[in-house]
């Protein structure tokens, strides 16, 4: 089967089996084309909680599938590609953060959504890159322990100067690999281009950006901008999607290092196999984990509204 035949087969199977397919914007373009919903991690978590379908296939990484399961415990949720983890989410576990919390007993623990379901059970509120600043601003407590991403956390701290934010040494190795020197060189080479970056980039790179935002934020900014040229400082898929959306504009990659192997591990065949019952992984979480982790996601949705 070629790509369009496989896409056609997937569309038929989705309808026949009443399955909703979610795709994070970092997965391959041909997967986004067959998805019912695409977008950033916040949008997908809300979309997943609203759909009527009994089965959801997440094309993204494990914490995203877990988040769907937490929000829709009665649904069957599959991660299309079982090896798709998140290098940042795997950096901190429940045991580690339980010990850290003992040092900060009066802090509100804010967890980036890129965390495991088990870790979310001991956190107070979740945030995504698109909601972090507004949610942290709404938390009554001044003292915040922000985990795991110190780069997103630094950005939030800068935007929320009234808060006392404690950060740990975690982050996305892909975004954090881009250096300020690379950003400077790209800006020098393409002086007309606007630099759009994800807040998982290091502060020295974000400081040079014309816009800092989530994956959806970057897409919306570029689509609605009058400018014609952009340097994209997040996973390379975003530049690819944008080039399809805006053929009259030019999108340049900030760095060739911005490829997330986990996000790239899902293929169209994985989606097809999952729909045929021959692949994917059914997400299983205990009722207790779902109940405890849900409190922190519900708090995100409540404060995010
Ligand atoms: P978004 O919250 O922007 O979707 O980012 C998720 C992610 O994994 C970024 O690396
Ligand atoms: Fe995780 Fe980074 Fe990949 Fe996003 S880009 S899924 S934070 S490893």
Coordinates of C-alpha atoms and ligand atoms in Angstrom, one line a residue:
X1 CA 0.0 0.0 0.0
X2 CA 1.2 3.5 -0.7
X3 CA 0.7 6.4 1.8
X4 CA -2.6 7.6 0.4
X5 CA -4.0 4.0 0.2
X6 CA -3.0 3.4 3.8
X7 CA -4.5 6.7 4.8
X8 CA -7.8 5.7 3.1
X9 CA -7.8 2.3 4.8
X10 CA -7.2 4.0 8.2
X11 CA -10.1 6.5 7.6
X12 CA -12.4 3.5 6.8
X13 CA -11.3 1.6 9.9
X14 CA -11.7 4.6 12.2
X15 CA -15.3 4.9 11.1
X16 CA -16.1 1.2 11.2
X17 CA -14.6 0.8 14.7
X18 CA -15.7 4.2 16.0
X19 CA -12.2 5.2 17.0
X20 CA -10.9 8.7 17.6
X21 CA -7.3 9.3 16.6
X22 CA -5.3 12.1 18.3
X23 CA -2.0 13.4 16.9
X24 CA 0.4 15.7 18.6
X25 CA 1.8 18.3 16.1
X26 CA 5.3 16.7 16.4
X27 CA 4.3 13.5 14.7
X28 CA 4.6 12.9 11.0
X29 CA 2.5 15.0 8.7
X30 CA 0.8 12.0 7.1
X31 CA -0.4 11.0 10.5
X32 CA -1.8 14.5 11.3
X33 CA -3.7 14.3 8.0
X34 CA -5.8 11.2 9.2
X35 CA -6.2 12.4 12.8
X36 CA -9.5 13.6 14.2
X37 CA -7.6 16.2 16.4
X38 CA -4.1 17.6 16.2
X39 CA -2.4 20.2 18.3
X40 CA -0.4 20.7 21.5
X41 CA -0.6 18.6 24.6
X42 CA -3.1 20.9 26.3
X43 CA -5.5 21.0 23.4
X44 CA -5.3 17.2 22.9
X45 CA -6.0 16.5 26.6
X46 CA -9.2 18.6 26.4
X47 CA -10.3 17.3 23.0
X48 CA -9.9 13.7 24.3
X49 CA -12.1 14.4 27.3
X50 CA -14.9 15.6 25.1
X51 CA -15.2 13.0 22.3
X52 CA -18.0 10.4 22.3
X53 CA -15.9 7.6 20.8
X54 CA -15.2 4.7 23.2
X55 CA -11.7 4.1 21.8
X56 CA -8.9 6.6 21.5
X57 CA -5.6 6.1 19.7
X58 CA -2.9 8.6 20.8
X59 CA -0.2 9.3 18.2
X60 CA 2.3 11.1 20.4
X61 CA 4.2 10.0 23.5
X62 CA 3.3 7.9 26.6
X63 CA 2.4 10.7 29.0
X64 CA -0.1 12.1 26.5
X65 CA -1.8 8.7 26.3
X66 CA -1.8 8.4 30.1
X67 CA -3.4 11.9 30.3
X68 CA -6.2 10.8 27.9
X69 CA -6.8 7.7 30.1
X70 CA -6.9 9.8 33.3
X71 CA -9.5 12.1 31.7
X72 CA -11.5 9.3 30.1
X73 CA -11.1 6.3 32.4
X74 CA -14.1 4.5 30.8
X75 CA -12.5 4.7 27.4
X76 CA -10.0 2.3 25.9
X77 CA -6.9 4.3 25.2
X78 CA -4.0 3.1 23.0
X79 CA -0.6 4.5 22.6
X80 CA 0.0 3.8 18.8
X81 CA 3.8 3.2 19.3
X82 CA 4.6 1.6 22.7
X83 CA 8.3 2.7 22.6
X84 CA 7.3 6.4 22.4
X85 CA 8.3 7.8 25.7
X86 CA 9.4 11.4 26.6
X87 CA 13.0 11.9 27.7
X88 CA 11.9 14.7 30.0
X89 CA 9.0 12.9 31.6
X90 CA 11.3 10.0 32.4
X91 CA 13.7 12.2 34.3
X92 CA 11.7 12.5 37.5
X93 CA 9.7 9.8 39.3
X94 CA 7.3 9.8 42.3
X95 CA 9.9 8.6 44.8
X96 CA 12.4 11.3 43.9
X97 CA 9.8 14.1 44.0
X98 CA 8.3 12.8 47.3
X99 CA 11.7 13.4 48.9
X100 CA 12.1 16.8 47.3
X101 CA 8.7 17.8 48.6
X102 CA 9.9 17.2 52.1
X103 CA 12.3 20.1 51.7
X104 CA 9.5 22.4 50.4
X105 CA 6.5 21.5 52.6
X106 CA 4.7 24.8 52.0
X107 CA 5.2 25.0 48.2
X108 CA 2.5 24.3 45.6
X109 CA 3.9 21.6 43.3
X110 CA 3.3 22.5 39.7
X111 CA 4.0 19.7 37.2
X112 CA 4.5 20.2 33.5
X113 CA 2.1 17.9 31.8
X114 CA 5.3 16.1 30.5
X115 CA 5.3 13.9 33.6
X116 CA 4.2 10.3 34.3
X117 CA 0.8 9.5 35.6
X118 CA 2.4 8.2 38.8
X119 CA 4.2 11.4 39.4
X120 CA 1.1 13.5 38.8
X121 CA -0.5 11.7 41.8
X122 CA 1.6 13.7 44.2
X123 CA 1.5 17.1 42.4
X124 CA -1.0 19.9 43.0
X125 CA -1.6 21.3 39.6
X126 CA -0.5 20.5 36.0
X127 CA 0.4 23.0 33.4
X128 CA 1.2 22.8 29.7
X129 CA 3.5 25.2 27.8
X130 CA 0.5 27.1 26.6
X131 CA -1.1 27.5 30.0
X132 CA 1.8 27.6 32.5
X133 CA 2.1 31.4 32.9
X134 CA -1.6 32.1 33.4
X135 CA -2.1 29.1 35.7
X136 CA 0.9 29.9 37.9
X137 CA -0.3 33.5 38.1
X138 CA -3.7 32.2 39.4
X139 CA -2.3 30.0 42.1
X140 CA -2.9 31.8 45.5
X141 CA 0.4 30.5 47.0
X142 CA 3.5 32.6 46.3
X143 CA 5.9 29.6 46.8
X144 CA 6.0 27.2 43.8
X145 CA 8.0 24.1 43.2
X146 CA 8.0 23.8 39.4
X147 CA 8.9 20.4 37.9
X148 CA 10.5 19.0 35.7
X149 CA 11.6 21.5 33.1
X150 CA 13.9 24.2 34.4
X151 CA 13.8 26.1 31.1
X152 CA 10.0 26.4 30.9
X153 CA 10.2 27.1 34.7
X154 CA 12.6 30.0 34.1
X155 CA 10.4 31.4 31.5
X156 CA 7.4 31.2 33.9
X157 CA 9.4 32.7 36.7
X158 CA 10.3 35.6 34.4
X159 CA 6.7 36.2 33.4
X160 CA 5.4 35.8 37.1
X161 CA 7.8 38.0 39.0
X162 CA 5.6 38.0 42.1
X163 CA 6.1 34.3 42.6
X164 CA 8.9 32.5 44.4
X165 CA 9.6 29.6 42.0
X166 CA 12.0 26.8 42.8
X167 CA 13.3 24.8 39.9
X168 CA 15.0 21.4 39.6
X169 CA 17.6 20.3 37.1
X170 CA 15.3 18.8 34.4
X171 CA 14.3 19.5 30.9
X172 CA 13.9 18.4 27.3
X173 CA 17.3 17.3 25.9
X174 CA 16.1 18.0 22.4
X175 CA 15.1 21.7 22.9
X176 CA 17.8 22.3 25.4
X177 CA 20.5 21.2 22.9
X178 CA 20.1 24.4 20.9
X179 CA 22.7 27.0 21.8
X180 CA 22.5 30.8 21.9
X181 CA 25.3 30.8 19.4
X182 CA 23.3 28.8 16.9
X183 CA 20.3 31.1 17.4
X184 CA 22.6 34.2 16.9
X185 CA 24.1 32.7 13.7
X186 CA 20.6 32.0 12.3
X187 CA 19.4 35.5 13.0
X188 CA 22.5 37.0 11.4
X189 CA 22.1 34.8 8.3
X190 CA 18.3 35.5 8.0
X191 CA 17.9 39.0 9.4
X192 CA 14.4 39.4 7.9
X193 CA 13.1 36.2 9.7
X194 CA 11.3 36.2 13.0
X195 CA 12.6 33.7 15.6
X196 CA 9.7 31.6 17.2
X197 CA 10.8 29.3 20.0
X198 CA 9.3 26.8 22.4
X199 CA 9.8 27.7 26.1
X200 CA 11.6 24.3 26.6
X201 CA 14.6 26.0 24.9
X202 CA 17.3 27.4 27.2
X203 CA 16.7 31.0 28.5
X204 CA 19.6 32.4 26.4
X205 CA 17.9 31.2 23.2
X206 CA 14.4 32.3 24.4
X207 CA 15.9 35.8 25.1
X208 CA 16.6 36.2 21.4
X209 CA 13.1 35.1 20.3
X210 CA 10.4 37.3 18.7
X211 CA 7.8 35.0 20.1
X212 CA 7.9 32.2 22.7
X213 CA 5.0 29.7 22.9
X214 CA 3.6 26.2 22.7
X215 CA 3.5 24.2 19.5
X216 CA 0.0 25.5 18.8
X217 CA 1.0 29.0 19.8
X218 CA 3.9 29.0 17.3
X219 CA 1.7 27.7 14.5
X220 CA -1.0 30.3 15.2
X221 CA 1.6 33.1 15.4
X222 CA 3.2 32.2 12.1
X223 CA -0.1 31.7 10.3
X224 CA -1.5 35.0 11.4
X225 CA 1.7 37.1 11.1
X226 CA 2.2 39.5 8.2
X227 CA 5.9 38.5 8.1
X228 CA 7.0 36.2 5.4
X229 CA 10.0 34.4 6.9
X230 CA 10.5 32.5 10.2
X231 CA 13.1 30.5 12.1
X232 CA 11.3 27.8 14.0
X233 CA 12.8 26.9 17.3
X234 CA 10.9 23.7 18.1
X235 CA 10.6 20.2 16.8
X236 CA 11.1 20.1 13.0
X237 CA 7.6 18.9 12.3
X238 CA 6.2 22.3 13.1
X239 CA 8.2 23.9 10.3
X240 CA 6.9 21.2 8.0
X241 CA 3.2 21.6 9.0
X242 CA 3.6 25.4 8.7
X243 CA 5.1 25.1 5.2
X244 CA 1.9 23.2 4.1
X245 CA -0.3 25.7 5.8
X246 CA 1.4 28.8 4.4
X247 CA 3.1 27.9 1.1
X248 CA 3.8 31.7 0.5
X249 CA 5.9 31.9 3.6
X250 CA 9.4 30.5 4.3
X251 CA 10.1 28.4 7.4
X252 CA 13.7 27.7 8.4
X253 CA 14.8 25.2 11.1
X254 CA 16.7 26.8 14.0
X255 CA 18.7 23.6 14.4
X256 CA 18.9 20.2 12.8
X257 CA 19.1 18.8 16.4
X258 CA 15.4 19.6 16.9
X259 CA 14.2 16.1 16.1
X260 CA 12.4 14.2 18.9
X261 CA 13.1 10.5 18.2
X262 CA 10.2 9.5 20.4
X263 CA 7.7 11.6 18.5
X264 CA 9.1 10.4 15.2
X265 CA 8.8 6.7 16.2
X266 CA 5.1 6.5 15.4
X267 CA 4.4 5.5 11.7
X268 CA 1.2 5.4 9.7
X269 CA 1.5 1.6 9.8
X270 CA 1.5 1.7 13.6
X271 CA -1.8 3.5 13.5
X272 CA -3.1 1.0 11.0
X273 CA -1.9 -2.0 13.1
X274 CA -3.4 -0.5 16.2
X275 CA -6.8 -0.1 14.4
X276 CA -6.5 -3.8 13.3
X277 CA -5.9 -5.0 16.9
X278 CA -2.3 -6.0 16.0
X279 CA -0.3 -3.2 17.6
X280 CA -0.2 -0.3 20.0
X281 CA -0.4 -0.6 23.7
X282 CA -3.5 -0.4 25.8
X283 CA -2.9 2.1 28.6
X284 CA -3.6 0.4 32.0
X285 CA -3.6 2.6 35.1
X286 CA -5.0 1.6 38.5
X287 CA -8.2 3.3 39.7
X288 CA -6.2 5.0 42.5
X289 CA -3.6 6.4 40.1
X290 CA -6.4 7.7 37.9
X291 CA -8.2 9.3 40.8
X292 CA -5.1 10.9 42.3
X293 CA -3.6 12.1 39.0
X294 CA -6.9 13.5 37.9
X295 CA -7.0 16.0 40.7
X296 CA -3.9 17.7 39.3
X297 CA -5.2 17.7 35.7
X298 CA -8.7 18.9 36.8
X299 CA -7.0 21.7 38.6
X300 CA -5.2 22.6 35.4
X301 CA -8.5 22.7 33.5
X302 CA -10.2 24.7 36.2
X303 CA -7.5 27.3 36.4
X304 CA -7.0 27.3 32.7
X305 CA -10.6 28.3 31.9
Ligands
LIG1 P1 3.4 21.3 23.8 O1 2.8 21.5 25.2 O2 3.7 22.6 23.2 O3 2.5 20.5 23.0 O4 4.8 20.6 23.9 C1 4.8 19.3 24.3 C2 6.2 18.8 24.1 O5 6.5 17.7 24.4 C3 7.2 19.8 23.7 O6 8.4 19.2 23.6
LIG2 FE1 9.6 15.0 25.5 FE2 11.3 16.8 24.4 FE3 10.3 14.9 22.9 FE4 8.7 16.9 23.8 S1 10.4 17.1 22.4 S2 8.2 14.7 23.7 S3 9.7 17.2 25.8 S4 11.7 14.6 24.6

